[in-house]
Structure formats: structure tokens, C-alpha cells
Coordinates of C-alpha atoms in Angstrom, one line a residue:
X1 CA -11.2 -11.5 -19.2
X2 CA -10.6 -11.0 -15.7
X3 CA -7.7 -9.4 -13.9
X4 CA -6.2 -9.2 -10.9
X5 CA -3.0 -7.1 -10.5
X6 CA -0.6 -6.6 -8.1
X7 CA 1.5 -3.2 -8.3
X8 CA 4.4 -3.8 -6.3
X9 CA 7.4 -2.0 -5.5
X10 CA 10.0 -3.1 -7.6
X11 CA 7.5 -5.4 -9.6
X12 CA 4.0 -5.9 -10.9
X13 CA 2.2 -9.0 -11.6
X14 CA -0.8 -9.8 -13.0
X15 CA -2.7 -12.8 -13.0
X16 CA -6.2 -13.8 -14.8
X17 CA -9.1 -16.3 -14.3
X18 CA -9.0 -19.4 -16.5
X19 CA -12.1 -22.0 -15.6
X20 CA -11.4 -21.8 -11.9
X21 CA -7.7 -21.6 -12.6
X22 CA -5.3 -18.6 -11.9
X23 CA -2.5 -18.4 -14.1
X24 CA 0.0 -15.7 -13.9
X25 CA 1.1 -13.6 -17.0
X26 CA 4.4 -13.5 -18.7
X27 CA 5.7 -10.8 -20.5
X28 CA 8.2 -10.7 -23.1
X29 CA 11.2 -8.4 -23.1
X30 CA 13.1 -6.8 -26.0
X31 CA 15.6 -9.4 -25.9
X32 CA 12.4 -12.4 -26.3
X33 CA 12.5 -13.4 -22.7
X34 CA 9.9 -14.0 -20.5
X35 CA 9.2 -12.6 -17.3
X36 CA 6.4 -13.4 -15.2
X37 CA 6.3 -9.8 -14.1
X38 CA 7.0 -6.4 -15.7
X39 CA 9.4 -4.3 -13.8
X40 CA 8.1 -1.6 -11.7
X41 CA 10.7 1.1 -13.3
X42 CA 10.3 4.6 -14.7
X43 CA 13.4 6.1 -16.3
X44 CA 13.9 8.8 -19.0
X45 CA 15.1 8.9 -22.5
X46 CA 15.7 11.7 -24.4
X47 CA 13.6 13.7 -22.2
X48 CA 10.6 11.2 -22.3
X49 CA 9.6 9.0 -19.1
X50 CA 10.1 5.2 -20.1
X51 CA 8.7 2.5 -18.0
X52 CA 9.0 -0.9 -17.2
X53 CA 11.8 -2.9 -20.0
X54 CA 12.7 0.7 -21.7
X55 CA 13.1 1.6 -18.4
X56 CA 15.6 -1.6 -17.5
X57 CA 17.5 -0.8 -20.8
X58 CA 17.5 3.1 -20.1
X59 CA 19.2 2.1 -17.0
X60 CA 21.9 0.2 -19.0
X61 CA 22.3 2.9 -21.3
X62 CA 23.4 5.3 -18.6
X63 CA 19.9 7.3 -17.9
X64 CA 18.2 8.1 -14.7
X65 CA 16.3 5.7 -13.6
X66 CA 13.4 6.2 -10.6
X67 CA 13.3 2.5 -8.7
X68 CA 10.5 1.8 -6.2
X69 CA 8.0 4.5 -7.2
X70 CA 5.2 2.9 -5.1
X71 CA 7.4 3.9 -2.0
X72 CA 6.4 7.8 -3.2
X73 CA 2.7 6.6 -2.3
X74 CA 3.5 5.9 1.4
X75 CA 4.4 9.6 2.1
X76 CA 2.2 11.6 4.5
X77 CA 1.9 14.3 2.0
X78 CA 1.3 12.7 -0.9
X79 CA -2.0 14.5 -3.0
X80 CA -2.9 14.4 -6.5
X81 CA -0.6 18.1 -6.7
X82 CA 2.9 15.6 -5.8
X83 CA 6.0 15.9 -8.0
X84 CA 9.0 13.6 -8.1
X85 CA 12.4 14.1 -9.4
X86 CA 13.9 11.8 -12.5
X87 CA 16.9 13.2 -13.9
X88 CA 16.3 16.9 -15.0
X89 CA 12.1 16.2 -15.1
X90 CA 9.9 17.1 -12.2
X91 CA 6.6 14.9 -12.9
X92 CA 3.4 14.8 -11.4
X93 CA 3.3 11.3 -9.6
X94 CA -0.1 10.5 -10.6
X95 CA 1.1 10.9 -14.7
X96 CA 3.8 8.8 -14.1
X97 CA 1.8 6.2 -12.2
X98 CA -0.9 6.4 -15.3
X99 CA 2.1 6.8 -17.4
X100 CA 3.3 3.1 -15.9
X101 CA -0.1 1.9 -15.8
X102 CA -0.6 2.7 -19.6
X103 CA 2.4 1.0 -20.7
X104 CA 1.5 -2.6 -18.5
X105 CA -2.0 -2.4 -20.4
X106 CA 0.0 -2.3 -24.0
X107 CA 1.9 -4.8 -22.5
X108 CA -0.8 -7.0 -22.1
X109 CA -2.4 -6.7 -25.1
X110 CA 0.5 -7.0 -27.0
X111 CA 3.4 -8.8 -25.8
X112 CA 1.9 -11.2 -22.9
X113 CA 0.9 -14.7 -22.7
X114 CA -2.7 -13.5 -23.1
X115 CA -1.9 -11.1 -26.1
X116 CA -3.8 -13.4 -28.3
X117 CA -6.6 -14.4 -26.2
X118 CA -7.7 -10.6 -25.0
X119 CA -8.3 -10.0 -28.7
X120 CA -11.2 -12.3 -28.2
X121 CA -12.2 -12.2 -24.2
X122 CA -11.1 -8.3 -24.0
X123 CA -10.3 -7.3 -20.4
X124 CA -14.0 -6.5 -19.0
X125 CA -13.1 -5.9 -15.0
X126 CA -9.7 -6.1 -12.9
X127 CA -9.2 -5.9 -9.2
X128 CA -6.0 -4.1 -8.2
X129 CA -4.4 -3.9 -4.3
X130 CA -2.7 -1.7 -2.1
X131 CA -0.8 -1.8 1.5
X132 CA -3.6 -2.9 3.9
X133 CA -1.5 0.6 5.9
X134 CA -2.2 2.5 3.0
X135 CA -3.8 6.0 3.8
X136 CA -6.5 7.9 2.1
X137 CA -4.7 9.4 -0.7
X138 CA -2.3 6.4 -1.7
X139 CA -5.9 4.5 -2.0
X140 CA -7.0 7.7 -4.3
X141 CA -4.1 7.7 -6.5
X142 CA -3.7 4.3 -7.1
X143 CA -7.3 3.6 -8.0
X144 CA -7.4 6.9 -10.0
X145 CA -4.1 6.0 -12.1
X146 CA -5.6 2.5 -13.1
X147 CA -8.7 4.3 -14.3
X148 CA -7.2 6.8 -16.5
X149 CA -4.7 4.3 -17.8
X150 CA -8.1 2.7 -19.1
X151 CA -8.8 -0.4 -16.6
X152 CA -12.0 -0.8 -15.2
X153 CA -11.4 -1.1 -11.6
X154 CA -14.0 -3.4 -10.1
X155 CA -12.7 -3.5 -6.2
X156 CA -9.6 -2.6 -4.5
X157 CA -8.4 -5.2 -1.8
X158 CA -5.8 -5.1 0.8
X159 CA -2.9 -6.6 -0.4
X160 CA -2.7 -9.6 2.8
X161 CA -6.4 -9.9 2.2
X162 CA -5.7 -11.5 -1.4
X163 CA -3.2 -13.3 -0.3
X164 CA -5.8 -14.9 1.7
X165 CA -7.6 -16.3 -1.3
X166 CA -4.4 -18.1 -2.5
X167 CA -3.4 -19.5 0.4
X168 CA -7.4 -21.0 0.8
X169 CA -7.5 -21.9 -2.5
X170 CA -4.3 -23.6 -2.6
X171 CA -4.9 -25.6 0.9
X172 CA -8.7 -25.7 1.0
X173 CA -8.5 -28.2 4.1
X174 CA -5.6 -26.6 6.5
X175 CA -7.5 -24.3 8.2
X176 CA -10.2 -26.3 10.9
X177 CA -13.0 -25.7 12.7
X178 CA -10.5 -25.1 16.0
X179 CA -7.6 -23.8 14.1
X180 CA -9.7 -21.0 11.5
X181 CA -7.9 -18.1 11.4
X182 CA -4.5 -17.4 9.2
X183 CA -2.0 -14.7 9.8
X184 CA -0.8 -13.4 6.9
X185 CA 2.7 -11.9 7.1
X186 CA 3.3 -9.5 3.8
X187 CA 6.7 -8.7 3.1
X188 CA 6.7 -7.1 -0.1
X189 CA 9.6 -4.9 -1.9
X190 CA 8.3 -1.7 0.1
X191 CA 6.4 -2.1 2.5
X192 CA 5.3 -4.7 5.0
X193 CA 1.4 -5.9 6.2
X194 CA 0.3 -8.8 8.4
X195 CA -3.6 -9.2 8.5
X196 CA -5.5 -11.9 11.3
X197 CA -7.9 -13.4 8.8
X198 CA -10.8 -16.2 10.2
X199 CA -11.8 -18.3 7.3
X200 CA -14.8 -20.9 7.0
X201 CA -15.2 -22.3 3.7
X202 CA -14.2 -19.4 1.6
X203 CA -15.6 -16.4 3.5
X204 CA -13.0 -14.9 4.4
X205 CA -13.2 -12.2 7.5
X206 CA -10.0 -9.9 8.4
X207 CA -10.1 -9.3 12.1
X208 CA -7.0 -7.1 12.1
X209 CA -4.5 -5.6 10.4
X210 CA -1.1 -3.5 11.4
X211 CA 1.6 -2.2 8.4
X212 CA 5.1 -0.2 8.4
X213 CA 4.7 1.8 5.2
X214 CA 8.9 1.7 4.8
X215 CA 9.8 -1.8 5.6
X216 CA 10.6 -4.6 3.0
X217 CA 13.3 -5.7 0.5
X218 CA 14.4 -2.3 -0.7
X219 CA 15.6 -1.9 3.0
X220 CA 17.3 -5.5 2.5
X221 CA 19.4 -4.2 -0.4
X222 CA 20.6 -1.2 1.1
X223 CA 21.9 -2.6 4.3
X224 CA 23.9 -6.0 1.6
X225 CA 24.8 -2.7 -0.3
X226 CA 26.3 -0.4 2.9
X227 CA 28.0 -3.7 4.3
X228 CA 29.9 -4.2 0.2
X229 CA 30.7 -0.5 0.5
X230 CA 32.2 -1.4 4.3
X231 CA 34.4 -4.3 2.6
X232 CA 35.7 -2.0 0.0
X233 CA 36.7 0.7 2.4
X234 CA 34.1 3.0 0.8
X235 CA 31.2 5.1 1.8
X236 CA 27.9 5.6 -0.2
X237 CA 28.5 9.0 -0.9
X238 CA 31.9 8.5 -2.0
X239 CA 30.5 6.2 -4.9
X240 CA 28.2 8.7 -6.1
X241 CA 24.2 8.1 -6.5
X242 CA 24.8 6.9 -9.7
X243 CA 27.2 4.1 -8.9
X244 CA 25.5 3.3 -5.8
X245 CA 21.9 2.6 -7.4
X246 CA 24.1 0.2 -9.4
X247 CA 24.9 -1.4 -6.5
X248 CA 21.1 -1.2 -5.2
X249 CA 20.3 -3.2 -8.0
X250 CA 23.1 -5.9 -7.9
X251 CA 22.3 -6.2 -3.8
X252 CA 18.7 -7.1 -5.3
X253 CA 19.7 -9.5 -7.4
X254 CA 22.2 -11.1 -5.1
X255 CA 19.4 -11.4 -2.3
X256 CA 17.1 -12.8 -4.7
X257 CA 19.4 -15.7 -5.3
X258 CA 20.3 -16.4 -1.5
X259 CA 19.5 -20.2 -0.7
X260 CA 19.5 -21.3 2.5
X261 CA 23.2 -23.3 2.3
X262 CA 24.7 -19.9 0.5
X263 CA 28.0 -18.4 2.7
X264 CA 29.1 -15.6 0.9
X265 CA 28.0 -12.9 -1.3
X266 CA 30.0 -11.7 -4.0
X267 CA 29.7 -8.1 -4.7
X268 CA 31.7 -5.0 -7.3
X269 CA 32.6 -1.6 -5.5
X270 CA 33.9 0.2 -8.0
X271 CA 36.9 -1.4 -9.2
X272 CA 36.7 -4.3 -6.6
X273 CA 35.6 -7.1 -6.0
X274 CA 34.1 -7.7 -2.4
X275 CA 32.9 -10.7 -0.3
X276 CA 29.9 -10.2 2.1
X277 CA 29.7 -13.1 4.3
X278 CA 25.8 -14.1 4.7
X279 CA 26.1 -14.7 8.6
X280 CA 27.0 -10.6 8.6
X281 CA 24.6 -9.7 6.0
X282 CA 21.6 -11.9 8.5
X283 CA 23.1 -10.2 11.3
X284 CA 22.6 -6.8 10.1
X285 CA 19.0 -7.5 8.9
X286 CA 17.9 -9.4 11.8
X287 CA 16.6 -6.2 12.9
X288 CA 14.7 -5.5 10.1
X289 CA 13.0 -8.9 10.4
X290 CA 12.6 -7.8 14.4
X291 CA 10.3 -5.0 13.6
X292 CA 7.9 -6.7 11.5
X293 CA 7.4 -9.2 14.2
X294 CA 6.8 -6.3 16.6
X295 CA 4.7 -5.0 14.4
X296 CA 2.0 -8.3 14.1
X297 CA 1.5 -7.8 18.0
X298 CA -1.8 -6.7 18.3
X299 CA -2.6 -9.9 16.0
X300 CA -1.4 -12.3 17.9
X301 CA -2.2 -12.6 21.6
X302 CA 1.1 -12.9 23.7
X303 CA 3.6 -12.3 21.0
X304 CA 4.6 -8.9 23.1
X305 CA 5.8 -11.1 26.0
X306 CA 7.4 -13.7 24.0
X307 CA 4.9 -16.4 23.7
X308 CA 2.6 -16.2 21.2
X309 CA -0.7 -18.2 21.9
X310 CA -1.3 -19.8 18.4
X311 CA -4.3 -22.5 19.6
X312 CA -6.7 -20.4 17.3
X313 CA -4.6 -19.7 14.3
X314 CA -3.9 -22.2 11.3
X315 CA -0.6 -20.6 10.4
X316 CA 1.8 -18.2 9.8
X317 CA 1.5 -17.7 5.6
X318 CA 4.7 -15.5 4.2
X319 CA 4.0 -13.9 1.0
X320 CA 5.8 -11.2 -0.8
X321 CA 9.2 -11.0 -2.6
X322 CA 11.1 -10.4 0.4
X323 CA 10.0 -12.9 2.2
X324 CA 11.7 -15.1 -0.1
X325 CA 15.2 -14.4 1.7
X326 CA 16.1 -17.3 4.0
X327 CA 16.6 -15.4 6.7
X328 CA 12.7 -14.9 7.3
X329 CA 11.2 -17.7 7.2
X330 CA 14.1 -18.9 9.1
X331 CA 13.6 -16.5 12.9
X332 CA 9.8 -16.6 12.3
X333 CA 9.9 -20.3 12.5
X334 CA 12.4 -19.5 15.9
X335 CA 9.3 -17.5 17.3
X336 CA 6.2 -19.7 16.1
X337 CA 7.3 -23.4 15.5
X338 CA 6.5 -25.2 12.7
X339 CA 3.4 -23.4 12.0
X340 CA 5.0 -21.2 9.3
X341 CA 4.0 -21.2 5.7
X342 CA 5.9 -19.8 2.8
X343 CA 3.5 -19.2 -0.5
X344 CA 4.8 -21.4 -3.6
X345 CA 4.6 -17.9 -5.3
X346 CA 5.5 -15.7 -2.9
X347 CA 5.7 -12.8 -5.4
X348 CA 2.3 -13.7 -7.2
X349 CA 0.5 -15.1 -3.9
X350 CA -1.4 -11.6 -3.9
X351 CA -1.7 -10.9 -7.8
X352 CA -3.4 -14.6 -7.7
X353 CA -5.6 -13.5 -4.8
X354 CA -6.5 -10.6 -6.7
X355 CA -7.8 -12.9 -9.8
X356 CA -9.6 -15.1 -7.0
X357 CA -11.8 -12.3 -6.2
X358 CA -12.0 -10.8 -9.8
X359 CA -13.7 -14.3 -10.7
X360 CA -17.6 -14.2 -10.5
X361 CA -17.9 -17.9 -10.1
X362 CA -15.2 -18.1 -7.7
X363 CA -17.6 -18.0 -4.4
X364 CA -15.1 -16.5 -2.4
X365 CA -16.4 -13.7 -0.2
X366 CA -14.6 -11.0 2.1
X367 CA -15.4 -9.1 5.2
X368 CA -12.2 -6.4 5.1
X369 CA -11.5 -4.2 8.4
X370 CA -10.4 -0.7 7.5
X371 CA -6.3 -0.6 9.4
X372 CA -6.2 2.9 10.3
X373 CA -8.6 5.1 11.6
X374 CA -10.0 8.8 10.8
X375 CA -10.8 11.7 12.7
X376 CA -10.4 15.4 12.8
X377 CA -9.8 18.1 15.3
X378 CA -12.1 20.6 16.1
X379 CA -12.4 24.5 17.4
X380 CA -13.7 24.7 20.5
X381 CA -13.5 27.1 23.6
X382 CA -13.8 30.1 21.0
X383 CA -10.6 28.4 19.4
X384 CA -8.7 28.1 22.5
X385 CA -8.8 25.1 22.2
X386 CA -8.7 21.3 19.8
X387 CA -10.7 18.7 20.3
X388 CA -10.7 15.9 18.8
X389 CA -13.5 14.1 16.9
X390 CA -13.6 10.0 15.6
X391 CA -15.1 10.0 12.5
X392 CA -14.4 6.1 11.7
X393 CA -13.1 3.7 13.6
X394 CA -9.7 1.7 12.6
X395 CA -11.5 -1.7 13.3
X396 CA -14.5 -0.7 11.4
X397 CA -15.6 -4.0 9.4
X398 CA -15.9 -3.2 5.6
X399 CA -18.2 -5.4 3.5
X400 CA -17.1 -5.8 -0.1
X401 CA -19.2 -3.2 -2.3
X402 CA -20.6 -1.5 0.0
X403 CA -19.7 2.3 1.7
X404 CA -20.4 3.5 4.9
X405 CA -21.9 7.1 6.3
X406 CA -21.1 8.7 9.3
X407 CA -22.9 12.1 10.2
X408 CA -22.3 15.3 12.8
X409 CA -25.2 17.8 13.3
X410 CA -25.0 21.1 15.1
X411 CA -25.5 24.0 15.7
X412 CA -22.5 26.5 14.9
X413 CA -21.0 28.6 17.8
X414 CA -18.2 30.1 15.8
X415 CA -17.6 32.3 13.1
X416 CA -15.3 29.5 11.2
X417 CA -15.2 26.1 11.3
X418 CA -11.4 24.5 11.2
X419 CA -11.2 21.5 10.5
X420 CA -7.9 19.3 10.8
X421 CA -8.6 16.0 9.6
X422 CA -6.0 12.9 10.3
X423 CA -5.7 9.4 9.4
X424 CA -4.2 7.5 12.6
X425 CA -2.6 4.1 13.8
X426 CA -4.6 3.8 17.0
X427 CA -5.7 6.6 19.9
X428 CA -4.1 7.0 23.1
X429 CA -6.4 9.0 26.2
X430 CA -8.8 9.8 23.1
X431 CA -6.1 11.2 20.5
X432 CA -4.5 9.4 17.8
X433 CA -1.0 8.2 18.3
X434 CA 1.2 6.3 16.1
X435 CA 1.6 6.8 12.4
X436 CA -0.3 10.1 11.9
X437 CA -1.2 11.3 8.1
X438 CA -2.5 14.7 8.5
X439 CA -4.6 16.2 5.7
X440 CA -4.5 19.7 4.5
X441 CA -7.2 21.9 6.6
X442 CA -10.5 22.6 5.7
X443 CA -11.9 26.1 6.6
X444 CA -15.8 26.7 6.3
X445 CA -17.6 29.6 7.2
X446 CA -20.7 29.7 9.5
X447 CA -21.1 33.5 9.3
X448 CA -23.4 33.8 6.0
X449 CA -21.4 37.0 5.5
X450 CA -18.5 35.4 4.7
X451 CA -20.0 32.4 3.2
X452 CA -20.2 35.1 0.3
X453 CA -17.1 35.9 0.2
X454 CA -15.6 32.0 0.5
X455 CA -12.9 31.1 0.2
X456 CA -11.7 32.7 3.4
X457 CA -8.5 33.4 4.3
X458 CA -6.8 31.5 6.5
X459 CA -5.8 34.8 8.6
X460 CA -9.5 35.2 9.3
X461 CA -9.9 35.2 13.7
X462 CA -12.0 32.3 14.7
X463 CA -14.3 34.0 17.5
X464 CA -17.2 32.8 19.0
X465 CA -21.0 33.9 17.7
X466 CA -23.3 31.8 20.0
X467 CA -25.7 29.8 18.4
X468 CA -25.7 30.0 14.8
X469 CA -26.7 28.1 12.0
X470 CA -27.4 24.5 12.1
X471 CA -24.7 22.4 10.3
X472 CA -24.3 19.3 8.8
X473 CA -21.1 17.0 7.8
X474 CA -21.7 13.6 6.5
X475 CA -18.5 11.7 6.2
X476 CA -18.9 8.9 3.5
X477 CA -16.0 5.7 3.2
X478 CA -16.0 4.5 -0.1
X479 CA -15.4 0.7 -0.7
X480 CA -11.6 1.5 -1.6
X481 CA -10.8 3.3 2.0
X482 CA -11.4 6.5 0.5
X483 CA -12.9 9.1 2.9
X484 CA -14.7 12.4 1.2
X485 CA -16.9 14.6 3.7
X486 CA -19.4 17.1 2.6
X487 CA -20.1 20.4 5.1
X488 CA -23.6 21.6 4.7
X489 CA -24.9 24.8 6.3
X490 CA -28.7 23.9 6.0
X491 CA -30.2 26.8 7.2
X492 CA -28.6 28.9 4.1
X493 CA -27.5 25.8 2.0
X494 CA -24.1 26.6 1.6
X495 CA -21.7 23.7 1.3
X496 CA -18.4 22.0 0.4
X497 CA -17.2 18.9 -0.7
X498 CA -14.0 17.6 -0.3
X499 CA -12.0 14.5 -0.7
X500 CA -8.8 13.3 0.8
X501 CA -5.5 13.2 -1.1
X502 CA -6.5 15.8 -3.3
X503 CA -3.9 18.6 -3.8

């Protein structure tokens, strides 16, 4: 059996390969209902992390409940050594992303719509997603939880790069020899993506992609929530965490059933009953909507002064939960004409993707372009001064199984080499600028003497030595977006190995 699965902010979806078909998964709950999803929830009960439906019925049952723990990932400092907060426990993310991931696989095998069939076909290979923004360590840990949870992981794609495959396989004949290339705008319950994608048959190629790691429907609830506490003459901290992640979650699930003739929105705050009218609720998200639009302007040529030039692209395809609220589709059909596209599924477009390419007889290929770039600063002047150093590109072109190897030779003119490595949106004059993930420094010694007595301290002077040893680093990019870099002194063979995201 094949897999692909989607692990999405508030929920997760998996879908799997049936004769060229790509059905999507239905779980049962303790109640005997299905749900083409399992709910992306981690609570605690009697001291014990519960995920997914325990979670939902911890919830009900008064415990602490942790929503959106994929929005943990984004953070700049995220690293395998990361804690979060649930009630009184203080968990390592990556054992309660396993812990999650563990629970979706018992799920599967035992109270799914392919229960029955995976004691048969057992799961052999899945391909999994994350933000096409994602940095180096949110590629780690996700690929790393899936693996100890007992999946075997056979590619990681971008999440608007899945959505791709649906969107092709769905409408084989919309995109044209003059009109090949799809913008896909990702809206999901975290975070948003847009990817440029040029497609000819089904080889598919990204040419861009641009993200905003906090932007999606989480953001949606809480300004439907704020505007019910403004109707009831309430604040959010007067209601009390407690009550207000009730509210979160009814926001959600009054957004979710938003249809484009609804007027009002009928809300509880506390002990009354509240009417949000939809034209202020749109009106305070517009916004919202705004920045994502911003945000796809590299991908679109003259979308930054108001007229976007769409004589290349196919369409606009909206996928993700969020884009589900009217209001999207609605202003992005104001900006780009009729050309808009919502998927059918718009909450399993990707998880279907993800099955597409999980299929060995699907004959869908991608070319994938990585969306930020890496690079690190570097001593200089007798460390006077930084300088900094490219290592990969944030248009490099990735080809599906494949990693690339980038590598510095030298000879060392200082006692210590400090390296400060970042993950960047784009360079300005030569340094990176924009949304900056910095990773924790690397310090390597070039004078043997204290290559004996490594680690070294971080209080050690950097001073210059003149020529010195001749040293290597070879920077490798894994097929996931993960970056690891060895340091080699290769005069006295002295080395370390390091890779990004780990605490």
C-alpha cells in the first residue's frame, strides 16, 4: 500500500493509491462516525498526552488541550532539544509529534476505511509534505517523527508541489502549450504557500515559491473570535485561556460553515449570545487575505503594481482548508479574473497529491526549487569583521531523489573558525534579508593544539595565525531540504559533522 499524507495544522489526511485512483481515508471516531481526517490535537489525560479523537473528547471533558501543534514547527528556534507546554507537562515536540504520528498509524490499521485491506497490502512506502517555507529543522523533525512512528518515508514534497499532481490529474487538458504554468495558492490552517509550477504532460517543474510561516485559518478564527468578544463587551483575557480556546474552536467551526449567501454569524461569549455580521467579519480579514497576495509577487509578473500579467499561467488553483472561506476565492477573483480555481477537495488536494507521487505507475515526475536559501557568516579581518558566504541558492532546482554538494577549500588564517549559519528569504547588497532562521554556531578549531582539546569554549579569542592548515567543508542538501555540513582539517584530519535542527 501506498500513502500519501498530509499533516496539517488543525488536521491530517491521508490518501492511498487504488489502480490509478486516489481515494481519501476515513476514520472512525468513538462515537462510529466518520471523518475523512483525524484531528491534528494533542491533549492530556490523567497525566498522559492523548491525540487526535481522545484528544477531541479530552477537550470535552475539561483537559488541556494543545491545537495547531504544526505551528510549533515554524519557529526559528525550533531543534530536536524544543519543549512545549500542555497543561502541567513540558514535552519534547519531537515525542509528541511521534507520539501523534504513532497513534494516526493505529488508526489506520485499525479503525480506517483501509483497516481491512492493509492486513493484506501492508503499508510498504508513504510520501509525507511540509510548507514549501519550511526551514531546515521543521524538514528534520517532521521526516524524523514519521520515521520513528514506523513509516517508511519515501520522499518529502512541498506541500503546493502535491497539490500540483491533483490539480493535473484532475484537469489533465487545462493547462496548454501557451498557458503551461499553474500558480498554486496554499492556504492551509497555519501557514500559507503559493508555488509557479510549468507543467507538460505530467512533469511537473516549480519555478518559484514564496511562504508566510504564520498565515492561514487559525488567524481567521481568532480575528471571528476577537470581533464575538467585541459584541459581548468582552476582552480575551477577561474570558480566560480556557474559555477563549472554546471560542477558538466554535470560530472554526462557524467559518467552516460560511457559504457565500450567509449574513451573520452566531456566536456564545460566556453567558451570551452574540451576532457577528459576515460583512465585518470579511472586513476585518480582508487584510489577512491582502498579505498572501503580496506575498505571491515575485510569482507573478506585475502583481506589485496592480496588474498581474497572467498570458503564461493556466490558473490560479486554491487549495487548503482555509481557502474554503468565501471571502478568498472571492478578492482573488477581484485581482485575477476568472482564472481562479478552487480544488473540489480543497483540504485533501495535497494529501491526494502526495498519493500521486507515492504511485510507481503514476508517471508523474517533479523538478522542486528549494524556497529559501542558506549561507553562513564568516570570520574575517582577524574577527573584525563577518562576511558572508552563499552556500545554496534559494532558486536552486532540486530533482526528486537526488542531493546536492557544495564545497569550500582553504587555507585557515585564524586560530578558530565561527561559523553562523542562516536559512534566508532572499539577499539584499549580498546579505540575506527577509525571514532569517539563524542556527546555533559552529566553532572549529584550526590550531591543532586546541583541536585536542575540542570542544572549545566559546570565550576562546579568535586571532589571526597566517596560513595554517588547509580546510575543507562540504555542505550536502539532502532530497528533503535538509542541509548537514562536514568541516575537515585535512592536513591533521580532524573533523565535525553537523546537521541543522539539531539541539
Amino acid at each position: 500500500m501506498h500513502l500519501g499524507i498530509d499533516f496539517g495544522t488543525t488536521r491530517t489526511v491521508v490518501a492511498y493509491t487504488d489502480r490509478g485512483n486516489y481515494p481519501v481515508v476515513a476514520f472512525t471516531d468513538d462515537d462510529g462516525d466518520a471523518h475523512e481526517y483525524l484531528p491534528s490535537l494533542i491533549g492530556v489525560a490523567d497525566q498522559d498526552l492523548v491525540f487526535g479523537f481522545e484528544a477531541a473528547r479530552a477537550q470535552a471533558d475539561g483537559h488541556p488541550v494543545l491545537r495547531s501543534v504544526k505551528r510549533e514547527l515554524a519557529s526559528a528556534a525550533v531543534s530536536t532539544s524544543t519543549r512545549i507546554t500542555i497543561g502541567d507537562l513540558h514535552p519534547l515536540l519531537l515525542d509528541v509529534l511521534t507520539g501523534y504520528l504513532t497513534q494516526l498509524r493505529s488508526k489506520l490499521e485499525t479503525s480506517s476505511t483501509i483497516a481491512q485491506i492493509l492486513k493484506s497490502d501492508p503499508i510498504t512506502s508513504v510520501v509525507v509534505a511540509v510548507p514549501a517555507h519550511a526551514n531546515s529543522a521543521q524538514r528534520f523533525l517532521t521526516l524524523e517523527a514519521f520515521r520513528r512512528a514506523g513509516f517508511a518515508v519515501t520522499a518529502m514534497l512541498n506541500e503546493p508541489s502535491a497539490a500540483g499532481f491533483e490539480y493535473t490529474h484532475r484537469l489533465a487538458n487545462s493547462p496548454s502549450a501557451r498557458r503551461s504554468r499553474l500558480v498554486v495558492y496554499d492556504l492551509g490552517g497555519g501557514t500559507f504557500d503559493a508555488s509557479l509550477v510549468a507543467i507538460h504532460d505530467r512533469s511537473h517543474a516549480v519555478l518559484g515559491s514564496v511562504g508566510i510561516n504564520r498565515l492561514g485559518g487559525d488567524d481567521f478564527d481568532a480575528v471571528l473570535a476577537d470581533l464575538a468578544c467585541q459584541q459581548a463587551a468582552v476582552s480575551p483575557d477577561d474570558l480566560g485561556v480556557e474559555a477563549y480556546f472554546w471560542l477558538l474552536g466554535d470560530a472554526q467551526a462557524a467559518k467552516e460553515q460560511l457559504a457565500p449567501q450567509t449574513r451573520r454569524i452566531v456566536l456564545d461569549v460566556q453567558d451570551k449570545t452574540v451576532i457577528v455580521p459576515v460583512a465585518d467579519y470579511y472586513q476585518a480579514c480582508a487584510a489577512l487575505v491582502e498579505q498572501s497576495i503580496t506575498a505571491m509577487g515575485p510569482l507573478v509578473d506585475g502583481l506589485d503594481a496592480g496588474e498581474p500579467d497572467l498570458s503564461t499561467i493556466a490558473g490560479l488553483y486554491l487549495v487548503g482548508g482555509a481557502s474554503s472561506l468565501p471571502l478568498v476565492p472571492r478578492s482573488l477573483r477581484e485581482r485575477f479574473g476568472r482564472r481562479v480555481y478552487r480544488s473540489p477537495y480543497p483540504a485533501a488536494s495535497t494529501a491526494i497529491g502526495l498519493a500521486i507521487a507515492s504511485d510507481p505507475d503514476s508517471g508523474y515526475t517533479l523538478s522542486d526549487r528549494l524556497s529559501r536559501g542558506f549561507g553562513v557568516f564568516r570570520e574575517a579581518d582577524g574577527g573584525q569583521r563577518l562576511q558572508f558566504d552563499s552556500i545554496f541558492d534559494r532558486n536552486q532546482t532540486m530533482v526528486a531523489g537526488s542531493d546536492l554538494t557544495v564545497q569550500r577549500r582553504y587555507r585557515a588564517a585564524h586560530n578558530l573558525g565561527w561559523y553562523r549559519f542562516v536559512e534566508y528569504a532572499g539577499l539584499a547588497d549580498g546579505q540575506p534579508a527577509g525571514d532569517i532562521v539563524p542556527y546555533p554556531d559552529v566553532i572549529f578549531p584550526f590550531d591543532p593544539a586546541l583541536q585536542n582539546e575540542a570542544p572549545v569554549s566559546s570565550e576562546v579569542e579568535v586571532r589571526r595565525t597566517g596560513e595554517g592548515h588547509l580546510i575543507e567543508e562540504s555542505y550536502r542538501l539532502d532530497q528533503h531540504g535538509i542541509v548537514s555540513v562536514t568541516i575537515t582539517d585535512l592536513d591533521s584530519d580532524y573533523r565535525q559533522t553537523h546537521q541543522l535542527g539539531l539541539g
